[in-house]
Coordinates of C-alpha atoms in Angstrom, one line a residue:
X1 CA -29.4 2.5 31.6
X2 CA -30.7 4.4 28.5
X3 CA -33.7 6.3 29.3
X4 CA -35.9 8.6 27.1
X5 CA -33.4 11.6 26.7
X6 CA -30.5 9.4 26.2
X7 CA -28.8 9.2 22.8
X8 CA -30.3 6.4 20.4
X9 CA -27.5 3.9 20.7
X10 CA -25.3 3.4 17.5
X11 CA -25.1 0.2 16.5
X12 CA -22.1 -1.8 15.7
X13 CA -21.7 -5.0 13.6
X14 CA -18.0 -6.8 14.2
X15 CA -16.2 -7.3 17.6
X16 CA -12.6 -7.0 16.0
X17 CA -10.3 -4.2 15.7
X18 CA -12.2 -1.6 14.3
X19 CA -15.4 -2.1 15.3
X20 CA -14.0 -2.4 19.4
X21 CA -12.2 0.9 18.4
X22 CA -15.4 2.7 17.2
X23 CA -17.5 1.3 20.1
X24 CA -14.7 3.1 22.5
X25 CA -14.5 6.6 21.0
X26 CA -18.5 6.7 20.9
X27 CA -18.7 6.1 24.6
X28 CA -16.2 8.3 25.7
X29 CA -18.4 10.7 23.8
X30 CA -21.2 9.3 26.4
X31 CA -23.0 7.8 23.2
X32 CA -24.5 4.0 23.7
X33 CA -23.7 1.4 21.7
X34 CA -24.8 -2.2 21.0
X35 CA -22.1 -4.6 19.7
X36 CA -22.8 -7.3 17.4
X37 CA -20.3 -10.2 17.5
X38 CA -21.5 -13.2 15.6
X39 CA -18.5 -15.2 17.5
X40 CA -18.9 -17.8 19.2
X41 CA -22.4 -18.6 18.0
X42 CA -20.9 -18.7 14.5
X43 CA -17.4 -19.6 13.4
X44 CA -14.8 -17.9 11.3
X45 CA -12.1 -20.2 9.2
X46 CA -9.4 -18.4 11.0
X47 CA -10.2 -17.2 14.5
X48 CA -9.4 -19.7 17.3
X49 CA -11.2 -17.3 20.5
X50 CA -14.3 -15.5 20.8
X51 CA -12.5 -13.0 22.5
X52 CA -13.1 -9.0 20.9
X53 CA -10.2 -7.9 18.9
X54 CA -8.5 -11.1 18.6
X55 CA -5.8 -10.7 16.5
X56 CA -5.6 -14.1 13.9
X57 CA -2.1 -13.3 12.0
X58 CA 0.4 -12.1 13.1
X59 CA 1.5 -10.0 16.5
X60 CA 3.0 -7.3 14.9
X61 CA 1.4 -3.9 14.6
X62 CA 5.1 -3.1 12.4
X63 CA 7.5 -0.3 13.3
X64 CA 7.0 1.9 16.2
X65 CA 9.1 4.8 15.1
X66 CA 7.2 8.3 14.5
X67 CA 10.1 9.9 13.1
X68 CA 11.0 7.8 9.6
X69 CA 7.9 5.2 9.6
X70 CA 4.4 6.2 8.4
X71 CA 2.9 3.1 10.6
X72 CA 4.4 4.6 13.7
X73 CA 3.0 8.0 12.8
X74 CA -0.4 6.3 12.6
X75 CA 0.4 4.7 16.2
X76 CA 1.2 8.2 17.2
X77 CA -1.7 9.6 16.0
X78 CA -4.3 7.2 17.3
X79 CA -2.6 7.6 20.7
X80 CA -3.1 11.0 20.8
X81 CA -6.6 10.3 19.9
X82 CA -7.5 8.1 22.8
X83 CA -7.2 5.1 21.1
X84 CA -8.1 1.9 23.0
X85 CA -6.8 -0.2 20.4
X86 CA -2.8 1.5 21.1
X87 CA -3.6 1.7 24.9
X88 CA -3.9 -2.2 25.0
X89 CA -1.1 -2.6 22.8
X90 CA 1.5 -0.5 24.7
X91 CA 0.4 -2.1 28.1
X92 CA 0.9 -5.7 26.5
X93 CA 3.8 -5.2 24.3
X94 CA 6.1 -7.8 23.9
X95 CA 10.3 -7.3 22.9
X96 CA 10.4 -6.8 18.8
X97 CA 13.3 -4.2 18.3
X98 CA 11.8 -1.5 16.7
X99 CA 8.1 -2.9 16.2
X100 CA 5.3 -2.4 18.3
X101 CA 4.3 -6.5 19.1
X102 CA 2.0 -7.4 21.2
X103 CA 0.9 -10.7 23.7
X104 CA -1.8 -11.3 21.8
X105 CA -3.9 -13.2 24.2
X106 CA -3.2 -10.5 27.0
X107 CA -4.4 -7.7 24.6
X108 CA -7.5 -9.4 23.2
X109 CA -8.4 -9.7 26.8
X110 CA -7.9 -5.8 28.2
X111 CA -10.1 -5.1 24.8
X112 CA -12.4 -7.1 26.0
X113 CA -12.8 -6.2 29.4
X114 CA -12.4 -2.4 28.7
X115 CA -15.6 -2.3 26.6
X116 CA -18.0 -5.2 28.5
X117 CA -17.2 -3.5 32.0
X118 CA -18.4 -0.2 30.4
X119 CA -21.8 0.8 31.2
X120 CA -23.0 2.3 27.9
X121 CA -21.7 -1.3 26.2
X122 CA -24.2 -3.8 25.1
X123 CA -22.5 -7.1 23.8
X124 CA -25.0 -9.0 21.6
X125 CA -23.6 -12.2 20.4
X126 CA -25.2 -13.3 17.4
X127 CA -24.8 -13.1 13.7
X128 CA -26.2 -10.6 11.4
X129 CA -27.1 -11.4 8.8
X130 CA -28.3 -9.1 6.6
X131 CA -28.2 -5.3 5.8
X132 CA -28.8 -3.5 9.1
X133 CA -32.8 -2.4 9.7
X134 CA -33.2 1.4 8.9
X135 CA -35.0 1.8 12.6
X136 CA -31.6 0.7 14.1
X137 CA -30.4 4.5 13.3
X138 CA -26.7 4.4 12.7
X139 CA -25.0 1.7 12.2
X140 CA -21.4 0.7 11.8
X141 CA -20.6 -2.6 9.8
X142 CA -16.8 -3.8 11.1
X143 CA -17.4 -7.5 10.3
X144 CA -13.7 -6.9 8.4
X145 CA -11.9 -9.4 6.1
X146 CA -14.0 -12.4 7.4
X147 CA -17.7 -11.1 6.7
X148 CA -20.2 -14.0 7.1
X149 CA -21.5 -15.2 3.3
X150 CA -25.0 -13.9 4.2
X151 CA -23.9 -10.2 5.3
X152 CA -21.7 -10.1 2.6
X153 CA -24.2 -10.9 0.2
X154 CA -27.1 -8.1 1.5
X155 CA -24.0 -5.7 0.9
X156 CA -23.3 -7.1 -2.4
X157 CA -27.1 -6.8 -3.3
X158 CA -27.4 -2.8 -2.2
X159 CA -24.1 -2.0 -3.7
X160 CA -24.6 -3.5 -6.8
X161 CA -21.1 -4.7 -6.6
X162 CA -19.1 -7.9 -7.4
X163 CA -17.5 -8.4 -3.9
X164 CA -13.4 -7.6 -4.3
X165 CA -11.6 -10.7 -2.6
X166 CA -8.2 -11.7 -1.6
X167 CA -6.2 -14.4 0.2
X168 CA -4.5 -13.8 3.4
X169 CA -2.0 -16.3 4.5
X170 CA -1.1 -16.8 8.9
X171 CA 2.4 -17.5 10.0
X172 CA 3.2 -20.6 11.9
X173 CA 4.0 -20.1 15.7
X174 CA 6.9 -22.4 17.5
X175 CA 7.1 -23.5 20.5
X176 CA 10.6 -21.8 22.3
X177 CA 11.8 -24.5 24.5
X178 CA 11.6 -26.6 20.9
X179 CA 14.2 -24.7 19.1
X180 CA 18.1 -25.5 19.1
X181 CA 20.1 -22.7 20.7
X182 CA 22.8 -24.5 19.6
X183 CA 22.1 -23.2 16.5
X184 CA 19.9 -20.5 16.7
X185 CA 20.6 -16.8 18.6
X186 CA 18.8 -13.9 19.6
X187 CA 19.8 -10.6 17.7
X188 CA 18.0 -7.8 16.1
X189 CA 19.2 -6.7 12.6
X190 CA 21.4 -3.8 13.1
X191 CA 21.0 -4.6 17.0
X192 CA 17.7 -2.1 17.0
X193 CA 15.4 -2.0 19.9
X194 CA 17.0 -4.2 22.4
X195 CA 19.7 -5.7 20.2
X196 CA 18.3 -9.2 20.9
X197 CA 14.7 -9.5 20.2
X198 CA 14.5 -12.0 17.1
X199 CA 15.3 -15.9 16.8
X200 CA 17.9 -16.0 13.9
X201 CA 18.7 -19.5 12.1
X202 CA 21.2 -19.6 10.0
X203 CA 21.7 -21.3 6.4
X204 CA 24.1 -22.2 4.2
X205 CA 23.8 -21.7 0.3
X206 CA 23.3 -25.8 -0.2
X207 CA 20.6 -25.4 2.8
X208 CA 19.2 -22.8 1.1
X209 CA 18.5 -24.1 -2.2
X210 CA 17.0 -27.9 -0.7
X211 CA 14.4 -25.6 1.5
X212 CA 13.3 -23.0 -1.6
X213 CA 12.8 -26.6 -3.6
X214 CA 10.9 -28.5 -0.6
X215 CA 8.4 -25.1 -0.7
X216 CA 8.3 -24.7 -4.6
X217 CA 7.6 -28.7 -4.5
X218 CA 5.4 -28.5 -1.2
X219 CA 1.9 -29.9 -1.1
X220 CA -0.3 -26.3 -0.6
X221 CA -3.7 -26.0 -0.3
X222 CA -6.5 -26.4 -2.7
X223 CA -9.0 -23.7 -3.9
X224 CA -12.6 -24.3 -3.9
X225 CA -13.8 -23.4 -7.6
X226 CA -14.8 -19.8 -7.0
X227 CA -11.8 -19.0 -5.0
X228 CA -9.6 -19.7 -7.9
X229 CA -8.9 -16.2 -8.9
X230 CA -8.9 -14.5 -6.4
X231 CA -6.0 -12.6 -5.6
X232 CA -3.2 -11.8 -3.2
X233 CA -2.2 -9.2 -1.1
X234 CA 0.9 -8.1 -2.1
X235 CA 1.4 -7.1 1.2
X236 CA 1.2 -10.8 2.8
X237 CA 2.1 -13.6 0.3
X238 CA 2.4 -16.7 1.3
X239 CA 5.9 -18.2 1.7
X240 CA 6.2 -20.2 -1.3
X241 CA 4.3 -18.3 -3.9
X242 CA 7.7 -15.6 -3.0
X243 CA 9.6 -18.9 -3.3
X244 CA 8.8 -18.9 -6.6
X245 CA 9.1 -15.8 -8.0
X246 CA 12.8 -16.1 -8.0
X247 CA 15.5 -18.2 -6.3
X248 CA 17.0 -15.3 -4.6
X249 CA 13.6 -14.1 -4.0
X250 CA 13.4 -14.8 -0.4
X251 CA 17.0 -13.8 0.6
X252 CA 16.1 -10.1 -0.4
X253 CA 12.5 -10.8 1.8
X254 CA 12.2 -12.2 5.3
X255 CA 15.1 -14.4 4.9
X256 CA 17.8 -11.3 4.0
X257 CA 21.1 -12.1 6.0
X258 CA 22.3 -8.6 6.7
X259 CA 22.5 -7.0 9.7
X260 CA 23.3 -9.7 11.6
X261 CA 26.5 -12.0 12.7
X262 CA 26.3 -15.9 14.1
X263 CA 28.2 -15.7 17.3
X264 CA 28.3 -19.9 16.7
X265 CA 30.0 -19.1 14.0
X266 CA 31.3 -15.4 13.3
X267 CA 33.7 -15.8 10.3
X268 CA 31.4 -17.0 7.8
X269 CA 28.6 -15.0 7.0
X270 CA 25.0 -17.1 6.4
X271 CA 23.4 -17.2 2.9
X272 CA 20.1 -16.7 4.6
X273 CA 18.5 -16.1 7.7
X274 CA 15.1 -17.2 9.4
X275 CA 13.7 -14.7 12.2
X276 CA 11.2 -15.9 14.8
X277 CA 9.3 -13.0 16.5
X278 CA 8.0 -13.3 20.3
X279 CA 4.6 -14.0 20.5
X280 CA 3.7 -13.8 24.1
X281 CA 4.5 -12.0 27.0
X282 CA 5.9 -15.2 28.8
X283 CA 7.7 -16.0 25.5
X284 CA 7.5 -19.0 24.9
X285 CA 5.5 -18.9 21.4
X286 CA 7.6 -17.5 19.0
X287 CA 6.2 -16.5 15.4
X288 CA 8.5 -17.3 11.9
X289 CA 8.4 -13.8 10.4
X290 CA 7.2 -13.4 6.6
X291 CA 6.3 -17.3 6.8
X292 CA 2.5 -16.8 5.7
X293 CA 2.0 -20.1 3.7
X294 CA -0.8 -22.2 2.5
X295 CA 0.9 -25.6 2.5
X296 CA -1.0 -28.1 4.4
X297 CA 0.0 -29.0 7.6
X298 CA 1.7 -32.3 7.4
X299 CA 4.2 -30.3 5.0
X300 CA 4.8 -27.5 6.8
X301 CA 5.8 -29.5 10.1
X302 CA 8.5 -31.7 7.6
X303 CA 9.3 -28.5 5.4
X304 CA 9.8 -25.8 8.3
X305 CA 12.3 -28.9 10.7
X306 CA 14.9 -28.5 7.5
X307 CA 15.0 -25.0 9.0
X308 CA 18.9 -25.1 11.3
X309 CA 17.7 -24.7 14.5
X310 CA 13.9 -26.1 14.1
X311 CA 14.9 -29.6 13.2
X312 CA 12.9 -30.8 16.2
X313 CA 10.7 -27.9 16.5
X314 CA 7.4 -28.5 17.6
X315 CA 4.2 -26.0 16.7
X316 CA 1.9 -24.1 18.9
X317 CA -0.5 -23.1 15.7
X318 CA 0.8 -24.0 11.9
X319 CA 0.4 -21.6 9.3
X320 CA -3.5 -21.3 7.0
X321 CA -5.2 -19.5 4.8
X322 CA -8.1 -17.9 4.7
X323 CA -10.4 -15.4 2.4
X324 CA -10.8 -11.4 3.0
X325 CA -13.1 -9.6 1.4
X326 CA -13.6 -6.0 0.7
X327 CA -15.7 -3.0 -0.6
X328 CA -14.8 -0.9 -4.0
X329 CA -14.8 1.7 -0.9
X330 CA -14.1 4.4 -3.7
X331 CA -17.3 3.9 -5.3
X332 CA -19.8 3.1 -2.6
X333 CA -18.5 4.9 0.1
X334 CA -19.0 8.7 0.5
X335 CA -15.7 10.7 2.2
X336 CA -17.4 9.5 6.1
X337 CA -17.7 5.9 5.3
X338 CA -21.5 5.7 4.5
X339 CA -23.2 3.7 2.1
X340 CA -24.0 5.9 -0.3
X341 CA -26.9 3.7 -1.4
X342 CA -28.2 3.6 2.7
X343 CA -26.6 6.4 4.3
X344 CA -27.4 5.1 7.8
X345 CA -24.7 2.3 6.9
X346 CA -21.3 3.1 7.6
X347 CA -18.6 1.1 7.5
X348 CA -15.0 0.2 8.8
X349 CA -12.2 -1.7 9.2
X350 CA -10.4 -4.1 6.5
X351 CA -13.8 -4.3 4.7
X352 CA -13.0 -1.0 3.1
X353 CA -9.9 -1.8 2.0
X354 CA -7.0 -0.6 4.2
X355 CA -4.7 -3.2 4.9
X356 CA -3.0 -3.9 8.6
X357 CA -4.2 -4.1 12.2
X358 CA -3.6 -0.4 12.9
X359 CA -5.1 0.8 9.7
X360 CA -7.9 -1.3 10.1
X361 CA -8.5 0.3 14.1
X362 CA -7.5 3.9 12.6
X363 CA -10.7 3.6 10.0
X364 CA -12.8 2.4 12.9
X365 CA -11.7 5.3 15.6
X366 CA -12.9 8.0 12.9
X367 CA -16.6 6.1 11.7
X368 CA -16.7 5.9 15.5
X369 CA -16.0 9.9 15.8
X370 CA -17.9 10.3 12.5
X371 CA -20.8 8.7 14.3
X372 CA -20.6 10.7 17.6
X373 CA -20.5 14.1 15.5
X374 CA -24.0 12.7 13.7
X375 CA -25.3 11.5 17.1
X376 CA -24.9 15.2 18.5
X377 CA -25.6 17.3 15.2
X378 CA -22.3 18.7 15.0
X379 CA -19.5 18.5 12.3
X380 CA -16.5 16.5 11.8
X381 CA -14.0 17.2 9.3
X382 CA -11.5 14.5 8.0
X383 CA -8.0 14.4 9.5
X384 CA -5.5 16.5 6.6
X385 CA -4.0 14.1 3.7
X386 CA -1.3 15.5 5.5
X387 CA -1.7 13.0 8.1
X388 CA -1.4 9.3 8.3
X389 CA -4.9 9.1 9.3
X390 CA -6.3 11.4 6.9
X391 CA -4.7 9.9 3.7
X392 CA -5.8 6.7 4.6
X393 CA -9.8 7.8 4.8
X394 CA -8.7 10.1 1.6
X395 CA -7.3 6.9 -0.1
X396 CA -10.4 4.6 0.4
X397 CA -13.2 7.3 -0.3
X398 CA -11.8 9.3 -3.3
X399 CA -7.8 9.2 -4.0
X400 CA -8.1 5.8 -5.2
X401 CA -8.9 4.5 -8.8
X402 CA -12.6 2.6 -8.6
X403 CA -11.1 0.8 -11.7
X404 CA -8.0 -0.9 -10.0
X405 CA -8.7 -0.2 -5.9
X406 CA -6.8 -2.7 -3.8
X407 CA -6.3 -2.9 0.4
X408 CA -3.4 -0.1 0.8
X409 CA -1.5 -0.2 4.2
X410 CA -0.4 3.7 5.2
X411 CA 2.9 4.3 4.0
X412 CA 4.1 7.9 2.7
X413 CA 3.4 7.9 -0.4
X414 CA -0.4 8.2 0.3
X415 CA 0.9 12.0 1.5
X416 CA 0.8 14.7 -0.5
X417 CA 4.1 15.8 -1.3
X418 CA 6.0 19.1 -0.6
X419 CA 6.1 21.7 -2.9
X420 CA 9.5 22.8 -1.6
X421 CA 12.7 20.4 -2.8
X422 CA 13.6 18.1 0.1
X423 CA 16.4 15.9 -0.2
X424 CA 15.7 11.8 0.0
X425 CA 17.3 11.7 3.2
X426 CA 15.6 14.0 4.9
X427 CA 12.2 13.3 3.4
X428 CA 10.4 10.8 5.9
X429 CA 12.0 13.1 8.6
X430 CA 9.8 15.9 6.8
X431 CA 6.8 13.7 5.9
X432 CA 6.4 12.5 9.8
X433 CA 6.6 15.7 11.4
X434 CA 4.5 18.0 9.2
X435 CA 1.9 14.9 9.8
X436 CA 2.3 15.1 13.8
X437 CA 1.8 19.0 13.8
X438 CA -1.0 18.9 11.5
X439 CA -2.7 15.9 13.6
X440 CA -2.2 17.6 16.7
X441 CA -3.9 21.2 15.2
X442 CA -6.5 19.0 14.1
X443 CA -7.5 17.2 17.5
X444 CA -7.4 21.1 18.8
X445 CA -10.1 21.9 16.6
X446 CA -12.2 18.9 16.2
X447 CA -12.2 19.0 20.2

């Protein structure tokens, strides 16, 4: 119950990722909030649940390892931080070698539960849309990559900004007891994690060639006129637009045959290799990894059964397409994520340009913190650059180029580097701890 002397409640627009994450950081600081999901009273081209956090591509937060990988440093970052976003994910993992995946449908859920049995939580379904009132106080716009038309346009009209746009393209999901084990195995490349967490089907060079033609060839999706050029993420091309880039392309993508030995068949190496990724904690939904596409549907189903192993394969969700949008964060954000043009606007998330499900909840568990230090009148500094955390925010609010800003996933080179000579081997080694030690220093002071 919020009474006189309570904190003003922050408000929060967007149930997803980064706006769940903000909500939990703020209460744990004993700070109400009011979440605004516009789901299920209004529709997004790719969600399929009105569940909070749902995750609509794939189930894959990437590598786990905080040693060598700057995505597992950011996991171990945000665990040290609290983060309900990892807590979920570690509870409802799923096997994916060295990758953090997760049942999606079990992890959606504990999101969800976590924040609507908390006290200080007020779940508003309904749609904003337009800019937050000023007598609101703070607010925190996390409507990510799928912002309603009308709330992007009252941010369009303050920023005085063309919104930035991109495509982003979902992976089909099989069904397991649909795939031929006759042809198929279970390995990991280089037997990491568990040595048997992927689906692996094989192909010849002549199988090969007839699948990168039926893709290239492929019916695909038509753009609406103002979608025409708008571009992709490098990060998450569809299947066929790397198709055609090259014909070896895909065998130095997600099709790459190393690591990896066909006990059907161990003297003859494959010319290419399909993985499918476990889905769900029962696994029986398995994802094809790298196998964004915008072909319609009646093409995919006859394109992706040429596959060895998926010949009779039958699909729990084919692949889509759908349209992310984003802020020049550079130029209209100040360095903690407020509108510079209506300061009591903050924002998180995709929408300002950080790529990936853990990026995206990383941005929201610091405008969540940044928003608790305002509530209480104290000050929060910015994790280092040395950090994965801290580079990120440093990327999207000033390291960036306003000129040519595109969504960035973490990776090490958003680090500053050493001024000391440290040999390529040893380098992520080097980049990974000094960001752990640095992190942890700067949770001691900011608590």
């Amino acid at each position: 119950m919020i009474t006189d002397t309570a904190p003003k409640p922050v408000h929060i627009v967007g149930g997803g990722l980064a706006g769940s994450e903000a909500a939990w950081q703020l209460v744990c600081a004993d700070i109400p909030v009011i979440l605004h999901e516009m789901r299920p009273v209004k529709k997004t081209d790719a969600h399929h649940t009105d569940k909070l956090a749902e995750l609509v591509c794939s189930n894959s937060f990437r590598s786990d390892d905080p040693e060598r990988s700057a995505i597992g440093v950011l996991h171990e970052e945000m665990r040290r931080a609290g983060s309900l976003i990892l807590t979920a994910a570690d509870i409802h993992r799923v096997p994916a070698g060295g990758a953090l995946a997760v049942d999606r449908e079990g992890f959606s859920q504990h999101v969800q539960d976590t924040l609507e049995q908390h006290p200080l939580v007020t779940i508003s379904r309904e749609e904003v849309k337009g800019l937050p009132p000023a007598d609101w106080g703070q607010t925190i716009i996390a409507t990510g990559p799928l912002t309603s038309p009308a709330l992007a346009n009252a941010i369009q009209s303050v920023t005085g900004e063309e919104s930035l746009a991109f495509f982003d393209a979902i992976a089909p999901i099989v069904n397991k007891d649909s795939i031929d084990m006759e042809k198929a195995w279970f390995q990991s490349r280089y037997d990491k994690g568990d040595g048997a967490d992927y689906i692996n089907c094989p192909m010849t060079g002549q199988q090969y060639d007839a699948f990168l033609d039926a893709l290239i060839e492929g019916e695909k999706t038509e753009f609406k006129e103002w979608e025409a050029n708008t571009p992709y993420f490098e990060g998450c091309l569809p299947i066929e637009i790397m198709a055609s880039r090259g014909r070896r392309t895909l065998c130095f993508g997600p099709m790459k045959p190393v690591g990896l030995t066909n006990p059907h068949n161990p003297t003859q190496k494959p010319f290419a290799i399909v993985q499918l990724r476990q889905d769900n904690k029962l696994s029986t939904l398995f994802n094809i990894v790298g196998f964004q596409t915008k072909l319609k549907h009646g093409e995919q189903t006859r394109i992706f059964r040429m596959i060895p192993g998926l010949e009779e394969a039958t699909f729990a969700r084919l692949g889509g397409l759908h349209r992310n949008t984003f802020l020049n964060s550079p130029r209209v954000l100040d360095q903690f994520l407020r509108l510079k043009a209506a300061p009591h606007i903050s924002f998180a998330g995709q929408i300002t340009g950080c790529e990936g499900y853990v990026e995206s909840a990383s941005i929201g568990l610091m405008a969540g913190r940044y928003a608790v230090a305002e509530s209480t009148n104290t000050q929060l500094s910015a994790p280092p650059l040395t950090t994965a955390m801290g580079s990120l925010i440093g990327h999207i609010t000033d390291g960036a180029f306003e000129q040519s800003f595109q969504p960035m996933n973490v990776n090490f080179g958003l680090l500053p580097p050493f001024e000391e000579r440290i040999h390529k081997k040893q380098r992520k080694a080097a980049y990974a701890k000094r960001a752990r030690d640095d992190f942890k220093e700067w949770l001691n002071s900011a608590a």
